[in-house]
PDB file of C-alpha atoms in Angstrom:
ATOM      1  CA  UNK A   1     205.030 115.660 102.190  1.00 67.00           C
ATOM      2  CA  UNK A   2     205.352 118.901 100.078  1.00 64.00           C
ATOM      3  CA  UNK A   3     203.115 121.425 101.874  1.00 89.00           C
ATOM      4  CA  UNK A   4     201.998 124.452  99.471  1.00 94.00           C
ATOM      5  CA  UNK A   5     199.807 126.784 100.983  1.00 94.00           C
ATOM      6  CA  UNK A   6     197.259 129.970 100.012  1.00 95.00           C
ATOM      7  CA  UNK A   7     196.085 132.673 101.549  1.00 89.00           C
ATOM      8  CA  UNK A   8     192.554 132.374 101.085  1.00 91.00           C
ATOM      9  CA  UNK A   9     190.276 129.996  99.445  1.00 93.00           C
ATOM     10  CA  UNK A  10     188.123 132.738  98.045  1.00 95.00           C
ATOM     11  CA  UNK A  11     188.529 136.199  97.661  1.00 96.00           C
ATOM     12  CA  UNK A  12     185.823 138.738  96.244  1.00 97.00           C
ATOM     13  CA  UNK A  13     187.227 142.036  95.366  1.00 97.00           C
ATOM     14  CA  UNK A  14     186.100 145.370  93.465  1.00 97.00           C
ATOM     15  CA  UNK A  15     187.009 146.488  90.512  1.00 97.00           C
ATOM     16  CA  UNK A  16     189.972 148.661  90.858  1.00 97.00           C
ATOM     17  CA  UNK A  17     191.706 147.632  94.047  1.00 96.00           C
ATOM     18  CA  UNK A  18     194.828 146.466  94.591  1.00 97.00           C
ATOM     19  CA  UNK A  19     194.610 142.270  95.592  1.00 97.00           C
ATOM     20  CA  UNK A  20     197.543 140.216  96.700  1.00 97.00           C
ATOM     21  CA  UNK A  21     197.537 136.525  96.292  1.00 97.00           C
ATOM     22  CA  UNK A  22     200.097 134.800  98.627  1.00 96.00           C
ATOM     23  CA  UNK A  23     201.526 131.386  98.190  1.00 97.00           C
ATOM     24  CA  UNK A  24     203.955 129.926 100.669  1.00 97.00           C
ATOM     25  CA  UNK A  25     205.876 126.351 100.478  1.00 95.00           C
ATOM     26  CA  UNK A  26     207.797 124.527 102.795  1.00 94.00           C
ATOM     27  CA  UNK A  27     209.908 121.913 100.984  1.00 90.00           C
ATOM     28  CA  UNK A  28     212.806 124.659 100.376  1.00 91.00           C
ATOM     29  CA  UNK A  29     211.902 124.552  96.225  1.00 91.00           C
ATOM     30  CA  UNK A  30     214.074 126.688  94.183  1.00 90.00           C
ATOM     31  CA  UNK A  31     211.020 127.087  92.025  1.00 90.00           C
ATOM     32  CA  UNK A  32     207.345 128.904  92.674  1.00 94.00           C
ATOM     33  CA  UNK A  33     204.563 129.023  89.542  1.00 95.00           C
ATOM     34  CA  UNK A  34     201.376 131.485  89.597  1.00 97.00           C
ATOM     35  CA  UNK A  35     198.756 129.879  87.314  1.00 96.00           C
ATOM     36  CA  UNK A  36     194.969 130.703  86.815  1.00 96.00           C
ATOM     37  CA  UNK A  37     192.301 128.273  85.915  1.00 96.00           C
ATOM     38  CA  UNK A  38     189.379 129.077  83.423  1.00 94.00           C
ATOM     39  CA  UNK A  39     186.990 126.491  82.439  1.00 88.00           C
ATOM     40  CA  UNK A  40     187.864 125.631  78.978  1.00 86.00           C
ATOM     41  CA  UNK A  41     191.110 126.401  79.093  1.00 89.00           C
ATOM     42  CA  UNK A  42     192.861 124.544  81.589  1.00 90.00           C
ATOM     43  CA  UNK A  43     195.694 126.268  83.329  1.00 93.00           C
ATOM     44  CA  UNK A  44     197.788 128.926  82.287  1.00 94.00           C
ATOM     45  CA  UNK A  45     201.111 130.057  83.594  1.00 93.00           C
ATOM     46  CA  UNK A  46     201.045 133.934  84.410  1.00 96.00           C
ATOM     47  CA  UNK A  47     204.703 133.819  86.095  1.00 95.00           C
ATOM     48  CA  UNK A  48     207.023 131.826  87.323  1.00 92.00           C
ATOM     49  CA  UNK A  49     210.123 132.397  89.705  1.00 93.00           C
ATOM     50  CA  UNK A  50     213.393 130.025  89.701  1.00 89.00           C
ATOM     51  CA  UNK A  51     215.372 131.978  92.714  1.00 89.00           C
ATOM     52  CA  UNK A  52     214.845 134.763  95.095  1.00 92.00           C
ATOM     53  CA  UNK A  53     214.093 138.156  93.425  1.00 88.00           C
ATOM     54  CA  UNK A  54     214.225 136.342  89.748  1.00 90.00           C
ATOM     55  CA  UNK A  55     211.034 136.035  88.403  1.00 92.00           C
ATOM     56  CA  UNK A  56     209.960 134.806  84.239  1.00 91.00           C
ATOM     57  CA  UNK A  57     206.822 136.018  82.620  1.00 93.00           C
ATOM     58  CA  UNK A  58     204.743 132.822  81.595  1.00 92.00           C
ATOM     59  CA  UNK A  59     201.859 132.867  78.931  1.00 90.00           C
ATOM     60  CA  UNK A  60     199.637 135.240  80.440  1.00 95.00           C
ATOM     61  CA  UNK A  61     200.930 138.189  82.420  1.00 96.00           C
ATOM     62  CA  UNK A  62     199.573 141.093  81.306  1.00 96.00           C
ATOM     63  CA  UNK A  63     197.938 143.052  84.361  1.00 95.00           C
ATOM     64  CA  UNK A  64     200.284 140.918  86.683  1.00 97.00           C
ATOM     65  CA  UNK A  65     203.129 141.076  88.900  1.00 97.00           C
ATOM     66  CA  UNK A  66     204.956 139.206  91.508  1.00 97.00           C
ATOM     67  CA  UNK A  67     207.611 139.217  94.043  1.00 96.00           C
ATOM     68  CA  UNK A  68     209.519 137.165  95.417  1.00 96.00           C
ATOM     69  CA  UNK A  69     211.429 138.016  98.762  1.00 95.00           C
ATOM     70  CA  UNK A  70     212.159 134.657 100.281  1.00 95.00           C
ATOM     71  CA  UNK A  71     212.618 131.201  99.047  1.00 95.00           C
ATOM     72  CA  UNK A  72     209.400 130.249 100.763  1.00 96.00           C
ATOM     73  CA  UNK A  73     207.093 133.027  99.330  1.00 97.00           C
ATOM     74  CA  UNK A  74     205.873 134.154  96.010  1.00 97.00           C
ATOM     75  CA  UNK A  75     202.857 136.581  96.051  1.00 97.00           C
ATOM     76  CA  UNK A  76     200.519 137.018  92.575  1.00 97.00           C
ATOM     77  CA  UNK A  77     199.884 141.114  92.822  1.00 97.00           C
ATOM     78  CA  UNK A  78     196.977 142.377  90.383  1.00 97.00           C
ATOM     79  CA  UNK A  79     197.376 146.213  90.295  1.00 94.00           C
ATOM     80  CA  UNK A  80     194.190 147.346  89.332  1.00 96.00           C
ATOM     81  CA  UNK A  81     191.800 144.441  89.632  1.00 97.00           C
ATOM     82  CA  UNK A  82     188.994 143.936  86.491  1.00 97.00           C
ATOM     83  CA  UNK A  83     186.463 141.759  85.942  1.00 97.00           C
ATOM     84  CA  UNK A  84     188.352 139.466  83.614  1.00 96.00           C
ATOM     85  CA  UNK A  85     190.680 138.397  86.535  1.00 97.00           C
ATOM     86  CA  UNK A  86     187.800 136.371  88.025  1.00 97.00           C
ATOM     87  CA  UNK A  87     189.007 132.828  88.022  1.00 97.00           C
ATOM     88  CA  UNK A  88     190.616 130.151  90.348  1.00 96.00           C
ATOM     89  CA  UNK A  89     194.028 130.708  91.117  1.00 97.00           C
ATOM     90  CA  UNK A  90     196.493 128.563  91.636  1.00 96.00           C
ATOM     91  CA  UNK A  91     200.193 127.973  93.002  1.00 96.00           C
ATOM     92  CA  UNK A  92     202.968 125.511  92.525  1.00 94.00           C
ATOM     93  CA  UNK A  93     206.647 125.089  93.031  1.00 93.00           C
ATOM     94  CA  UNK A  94     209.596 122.217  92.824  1.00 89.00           C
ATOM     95  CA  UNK A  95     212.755 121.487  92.742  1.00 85.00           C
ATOM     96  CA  UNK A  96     214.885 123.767  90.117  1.00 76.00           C
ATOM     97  CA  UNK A  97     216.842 121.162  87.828  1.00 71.00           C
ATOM     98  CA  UNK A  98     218.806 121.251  84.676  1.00 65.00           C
ATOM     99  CA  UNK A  99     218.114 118.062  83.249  1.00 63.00           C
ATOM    100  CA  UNK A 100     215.291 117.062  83.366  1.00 64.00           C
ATOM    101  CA  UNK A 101     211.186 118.359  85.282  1.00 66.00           C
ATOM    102  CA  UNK A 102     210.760 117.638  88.723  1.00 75.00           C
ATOM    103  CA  UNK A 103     206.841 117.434  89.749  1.00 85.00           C
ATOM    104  CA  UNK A 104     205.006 120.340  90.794  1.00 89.00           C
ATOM    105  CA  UNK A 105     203.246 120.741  93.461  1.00 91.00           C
ATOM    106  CA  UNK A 106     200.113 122.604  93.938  1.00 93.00           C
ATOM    107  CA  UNK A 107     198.296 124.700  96.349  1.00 94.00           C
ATOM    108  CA  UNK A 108     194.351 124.598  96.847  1.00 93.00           C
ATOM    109  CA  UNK A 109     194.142 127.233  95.316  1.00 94.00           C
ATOM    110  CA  UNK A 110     192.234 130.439  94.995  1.00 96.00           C
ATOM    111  CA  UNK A 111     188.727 131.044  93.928  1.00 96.00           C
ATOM    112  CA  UNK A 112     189.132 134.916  92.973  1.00 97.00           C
ATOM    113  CA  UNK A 113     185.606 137.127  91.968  1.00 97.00           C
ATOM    114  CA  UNK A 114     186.042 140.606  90.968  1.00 97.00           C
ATOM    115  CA  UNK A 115     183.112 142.583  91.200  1.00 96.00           C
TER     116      UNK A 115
ATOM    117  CA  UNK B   1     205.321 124.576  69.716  1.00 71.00           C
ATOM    118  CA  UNK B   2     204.062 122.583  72.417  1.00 80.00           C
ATOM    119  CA  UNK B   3     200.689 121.945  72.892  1.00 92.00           C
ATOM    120  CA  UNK B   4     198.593 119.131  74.499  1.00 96.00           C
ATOM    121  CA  UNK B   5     194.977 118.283  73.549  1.00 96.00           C
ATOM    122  CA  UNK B   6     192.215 116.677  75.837  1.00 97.00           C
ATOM    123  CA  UNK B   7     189.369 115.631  73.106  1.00 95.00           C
ATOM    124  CA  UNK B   8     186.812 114.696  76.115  1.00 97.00           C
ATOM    125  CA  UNK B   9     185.500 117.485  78.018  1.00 95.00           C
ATOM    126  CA  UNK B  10     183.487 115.214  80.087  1.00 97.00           C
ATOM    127  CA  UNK B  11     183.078 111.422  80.706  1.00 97.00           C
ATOM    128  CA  UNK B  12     180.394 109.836  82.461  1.00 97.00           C
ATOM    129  CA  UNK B  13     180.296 106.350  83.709  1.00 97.00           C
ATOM    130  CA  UNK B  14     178.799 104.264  86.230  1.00 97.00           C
ATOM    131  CA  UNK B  15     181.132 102.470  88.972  1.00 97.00           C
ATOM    132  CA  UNK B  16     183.165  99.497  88.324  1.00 97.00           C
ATOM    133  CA  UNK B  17     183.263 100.777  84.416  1.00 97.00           C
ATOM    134  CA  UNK B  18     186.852 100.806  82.633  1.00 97.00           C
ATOM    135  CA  UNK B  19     187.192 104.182  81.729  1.00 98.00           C
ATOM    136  CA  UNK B  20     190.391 106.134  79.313  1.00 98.00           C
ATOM    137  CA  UNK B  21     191.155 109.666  78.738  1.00 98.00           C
ATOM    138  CA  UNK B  22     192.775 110.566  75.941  1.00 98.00           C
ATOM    139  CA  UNK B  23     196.000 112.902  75.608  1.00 98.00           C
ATOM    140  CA  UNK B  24     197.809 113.739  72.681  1.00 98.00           C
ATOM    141  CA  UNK B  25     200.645 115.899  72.822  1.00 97.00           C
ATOM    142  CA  UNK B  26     202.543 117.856  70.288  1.00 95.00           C
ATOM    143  CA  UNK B  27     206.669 118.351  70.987  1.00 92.00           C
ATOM    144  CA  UNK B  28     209.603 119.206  68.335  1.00 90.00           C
ATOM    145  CA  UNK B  29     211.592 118.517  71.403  1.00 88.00           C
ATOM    146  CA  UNK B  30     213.092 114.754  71.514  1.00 88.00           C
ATOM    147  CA  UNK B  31     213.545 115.223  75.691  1.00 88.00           C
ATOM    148  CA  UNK B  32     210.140 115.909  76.946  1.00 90.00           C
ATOM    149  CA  UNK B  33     207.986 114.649  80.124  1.00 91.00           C
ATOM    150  CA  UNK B  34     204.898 113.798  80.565  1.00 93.00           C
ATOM    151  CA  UNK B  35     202.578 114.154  83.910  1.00 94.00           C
ATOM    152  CA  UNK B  36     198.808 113.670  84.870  1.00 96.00           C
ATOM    153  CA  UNK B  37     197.323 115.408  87.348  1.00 96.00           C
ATOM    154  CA  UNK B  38     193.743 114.922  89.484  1.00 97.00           C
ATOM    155  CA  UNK B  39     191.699 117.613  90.566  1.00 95.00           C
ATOM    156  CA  UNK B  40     188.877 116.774  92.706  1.00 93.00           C
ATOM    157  CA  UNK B  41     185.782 118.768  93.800  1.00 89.00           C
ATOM    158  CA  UNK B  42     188.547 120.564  96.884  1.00 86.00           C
ATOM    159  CA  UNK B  43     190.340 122.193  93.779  1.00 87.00           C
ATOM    160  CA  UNK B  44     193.944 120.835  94.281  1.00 88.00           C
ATOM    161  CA  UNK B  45     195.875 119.481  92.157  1.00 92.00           C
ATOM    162  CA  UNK B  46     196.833 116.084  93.193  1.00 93.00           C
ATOM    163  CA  UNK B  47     200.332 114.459  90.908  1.00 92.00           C
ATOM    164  CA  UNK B  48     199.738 111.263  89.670  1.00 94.00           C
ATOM    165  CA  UNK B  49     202.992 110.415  87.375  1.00 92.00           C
ATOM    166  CA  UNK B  50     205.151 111.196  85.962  1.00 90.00           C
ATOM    167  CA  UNK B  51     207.142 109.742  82.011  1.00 90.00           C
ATOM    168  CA  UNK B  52     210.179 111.167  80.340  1.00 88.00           C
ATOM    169  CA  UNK B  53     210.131 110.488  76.576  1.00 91.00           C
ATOM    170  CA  UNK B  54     212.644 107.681  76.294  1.00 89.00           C
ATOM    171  CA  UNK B  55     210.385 105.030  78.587  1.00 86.00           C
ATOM    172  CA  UNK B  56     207.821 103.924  76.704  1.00 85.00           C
ATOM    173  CA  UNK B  57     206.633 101.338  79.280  1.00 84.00           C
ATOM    174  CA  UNK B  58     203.214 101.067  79.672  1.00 86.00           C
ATOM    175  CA  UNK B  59     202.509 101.829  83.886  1.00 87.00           C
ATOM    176  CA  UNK B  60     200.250 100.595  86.532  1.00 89.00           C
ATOM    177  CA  UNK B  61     199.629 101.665  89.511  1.00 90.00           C
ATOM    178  CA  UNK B  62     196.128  99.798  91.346  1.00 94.00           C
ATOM    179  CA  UNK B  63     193.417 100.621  88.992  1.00 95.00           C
ATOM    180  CA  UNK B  64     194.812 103.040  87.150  1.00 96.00           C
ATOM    181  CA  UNK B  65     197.761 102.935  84.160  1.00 95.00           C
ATOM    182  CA  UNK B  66     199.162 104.559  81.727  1.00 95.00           C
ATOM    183  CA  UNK B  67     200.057 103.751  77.880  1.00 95.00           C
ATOM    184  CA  UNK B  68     202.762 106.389  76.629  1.00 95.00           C
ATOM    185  CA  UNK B  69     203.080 105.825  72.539  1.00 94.00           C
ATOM    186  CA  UNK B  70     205.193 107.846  70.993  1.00 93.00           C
ATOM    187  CA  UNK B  71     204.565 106.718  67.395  1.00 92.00           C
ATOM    188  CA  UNK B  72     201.220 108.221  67.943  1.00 95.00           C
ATOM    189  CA  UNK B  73     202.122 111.215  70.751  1.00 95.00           C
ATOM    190  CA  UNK B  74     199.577 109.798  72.656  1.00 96.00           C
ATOM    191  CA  UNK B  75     199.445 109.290  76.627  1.00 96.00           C
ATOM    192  CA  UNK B  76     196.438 107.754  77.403  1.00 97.00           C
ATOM    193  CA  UNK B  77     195.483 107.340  81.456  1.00 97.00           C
ATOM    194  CA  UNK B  78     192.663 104.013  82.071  1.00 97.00           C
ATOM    195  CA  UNK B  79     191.003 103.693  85.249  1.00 97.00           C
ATOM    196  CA  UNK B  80     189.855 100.092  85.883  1.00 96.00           C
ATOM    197  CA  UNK B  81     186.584  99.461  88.129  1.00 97.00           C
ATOM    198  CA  UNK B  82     185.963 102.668  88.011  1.00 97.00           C
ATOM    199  CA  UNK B  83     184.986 104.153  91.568  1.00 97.00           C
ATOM    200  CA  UNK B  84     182.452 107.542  92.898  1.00 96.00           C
ATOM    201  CA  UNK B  85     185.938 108.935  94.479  1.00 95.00           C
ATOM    202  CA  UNK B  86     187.444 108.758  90.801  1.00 97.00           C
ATOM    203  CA  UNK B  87     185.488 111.997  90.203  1.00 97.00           C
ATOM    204  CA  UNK B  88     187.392 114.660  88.811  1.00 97.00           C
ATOM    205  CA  UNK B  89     189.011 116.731  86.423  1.00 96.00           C
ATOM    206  CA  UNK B  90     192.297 114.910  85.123  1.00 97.00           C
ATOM    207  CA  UNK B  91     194.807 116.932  83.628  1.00 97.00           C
ATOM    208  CA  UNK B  92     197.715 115.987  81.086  1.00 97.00           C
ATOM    209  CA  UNK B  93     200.526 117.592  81.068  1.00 95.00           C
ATOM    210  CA  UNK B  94     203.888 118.321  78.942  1.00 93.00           C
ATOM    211  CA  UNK B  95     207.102 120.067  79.786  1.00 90.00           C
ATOM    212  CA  UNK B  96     210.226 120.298  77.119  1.00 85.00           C
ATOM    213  CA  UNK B  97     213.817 120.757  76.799  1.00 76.00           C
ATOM    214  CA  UNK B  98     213.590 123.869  75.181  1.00 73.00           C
ATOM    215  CA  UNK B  99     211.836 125.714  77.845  1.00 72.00           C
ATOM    216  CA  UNK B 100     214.728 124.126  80.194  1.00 67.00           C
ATOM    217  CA  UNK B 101     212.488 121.399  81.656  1.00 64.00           C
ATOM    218  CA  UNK B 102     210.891 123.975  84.606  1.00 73.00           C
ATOM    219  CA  UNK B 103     207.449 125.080  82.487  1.00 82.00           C
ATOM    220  CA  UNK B 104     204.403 122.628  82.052  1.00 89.00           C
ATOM    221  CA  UNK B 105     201.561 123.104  79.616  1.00 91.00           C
ATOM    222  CA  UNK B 106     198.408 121.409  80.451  1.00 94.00           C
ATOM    223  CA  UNK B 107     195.545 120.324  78.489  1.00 95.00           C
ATOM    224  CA  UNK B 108     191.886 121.091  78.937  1.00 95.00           C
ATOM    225  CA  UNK B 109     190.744 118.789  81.482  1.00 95.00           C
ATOM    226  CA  UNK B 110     188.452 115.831  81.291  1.00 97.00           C
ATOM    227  CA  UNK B 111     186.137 116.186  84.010  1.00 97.00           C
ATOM    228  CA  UNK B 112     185.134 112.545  84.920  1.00 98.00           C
ATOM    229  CA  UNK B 113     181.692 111.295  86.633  1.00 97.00           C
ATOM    230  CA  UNK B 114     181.432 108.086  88.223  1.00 97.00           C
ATOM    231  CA  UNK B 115     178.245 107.507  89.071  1.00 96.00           C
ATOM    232  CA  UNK B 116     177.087 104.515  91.884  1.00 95.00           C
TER     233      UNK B 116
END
């Protein structure tokens, strides 16, 4: 089974500090996702990463970054944390193909407040 | 531009009810896939299936199927005798050829409540 994993469950964090959000897979996916959960709005993509060290800007990534080291890990880095970042965060990779989507697979996700 | 809509924010029915949620999907692409997605009360995202554009056959899997019509960009996802662990928000899904296959854009989410 495809094993995606978070840091934390929740997080509560001030306004202003730095917060790292870590995801880490173990089904060797080429392909890691950051997306964050509002009620209303469903999920939006804030980055995405298709190799080591490559990373694509999604819908959303203004106040975002990421990095990607290793296959296995992509971390979700919010510089200067506001209040608008509160929501649920949540992780996903799969396989990286040409022709077609392979499923992806999600982490529990997040549960972010920033105070 | 892609987009997918989720009309029903909520649905509430009483086990052993039929119950459909209702996707509609917009595309220019002609190579597109389709998912739907679970997410109970534990917050993770649970796959349920997956449909690439040129199989239009209708799906079952135990209670629940799927009817993929393309004439009317529709996906629609029924759950038959409906059940208390059925409770969640289901999520519908669409990725494209254009975007090279690896983004999805979800809909709103239909949270569902089966009552006993």
């Amino acid at each position: 089974d495809v094993k995606v994993t978070q840091s934390s469950r929740y997080l509560v964090k001030r306004t202003g500090e730095k917060v790292f959000l870590e995801c880490v897979q173990d089904m060797d996916h080429e392909n890691m996702f950051w997306y964050r959960q509002d009620p209303g709005l469903g999920l939006r993509l804030i980055y995405f990463s298709y190799d080591v060290k490559m990373k694509e800007k999604g819908d959303i990534p203004e106040g975002y970054s990421v990095s990607r080291e290793k296959k296995e890990r992509f971390s979700l880095i919010l510089e200067s944390a506001s209040t608008n970042q509160t929501s649920m965060y949540l992780c996903a990779s799969s396989v990286l193909t040409v022709v077609s989507t392979d499923t992806q697979y999600f982490g529990p996700g997040t549960r972010l407040t920033v105070l | 531009a892609q987009k997918v809509t989720q009309a029903q924010t909520e649905i509430s029915v009483v086990e052993k009810e039929d119950v459909t949620l209702d996707c509609v999907y917009e595309t220019r692409d002609t190579t597109y896939y389709l998912f739907w997605y679970k997410q109970p009360p534990s917050g993770e995202l649970v796959f349920l299936i997956r449909r690439n554009s040129f199989d239009e056959q209708n799906e079952i899997s135990g209670r629940y199927s799927w009817n993929f019509q393309k004439s009317t960009s529709s996906f629609n996802f029924t759950i038959t005798a409906s059940q208390v662990v059925d409770s969640a928000v289901y999520f519908c899904a669409l990725s494209e050829a254009n975007t090279g296959f690896q983004k999805l854009v979800f809909g709103t989410g239909t949270r569902l409540l089966v009552s006993p």
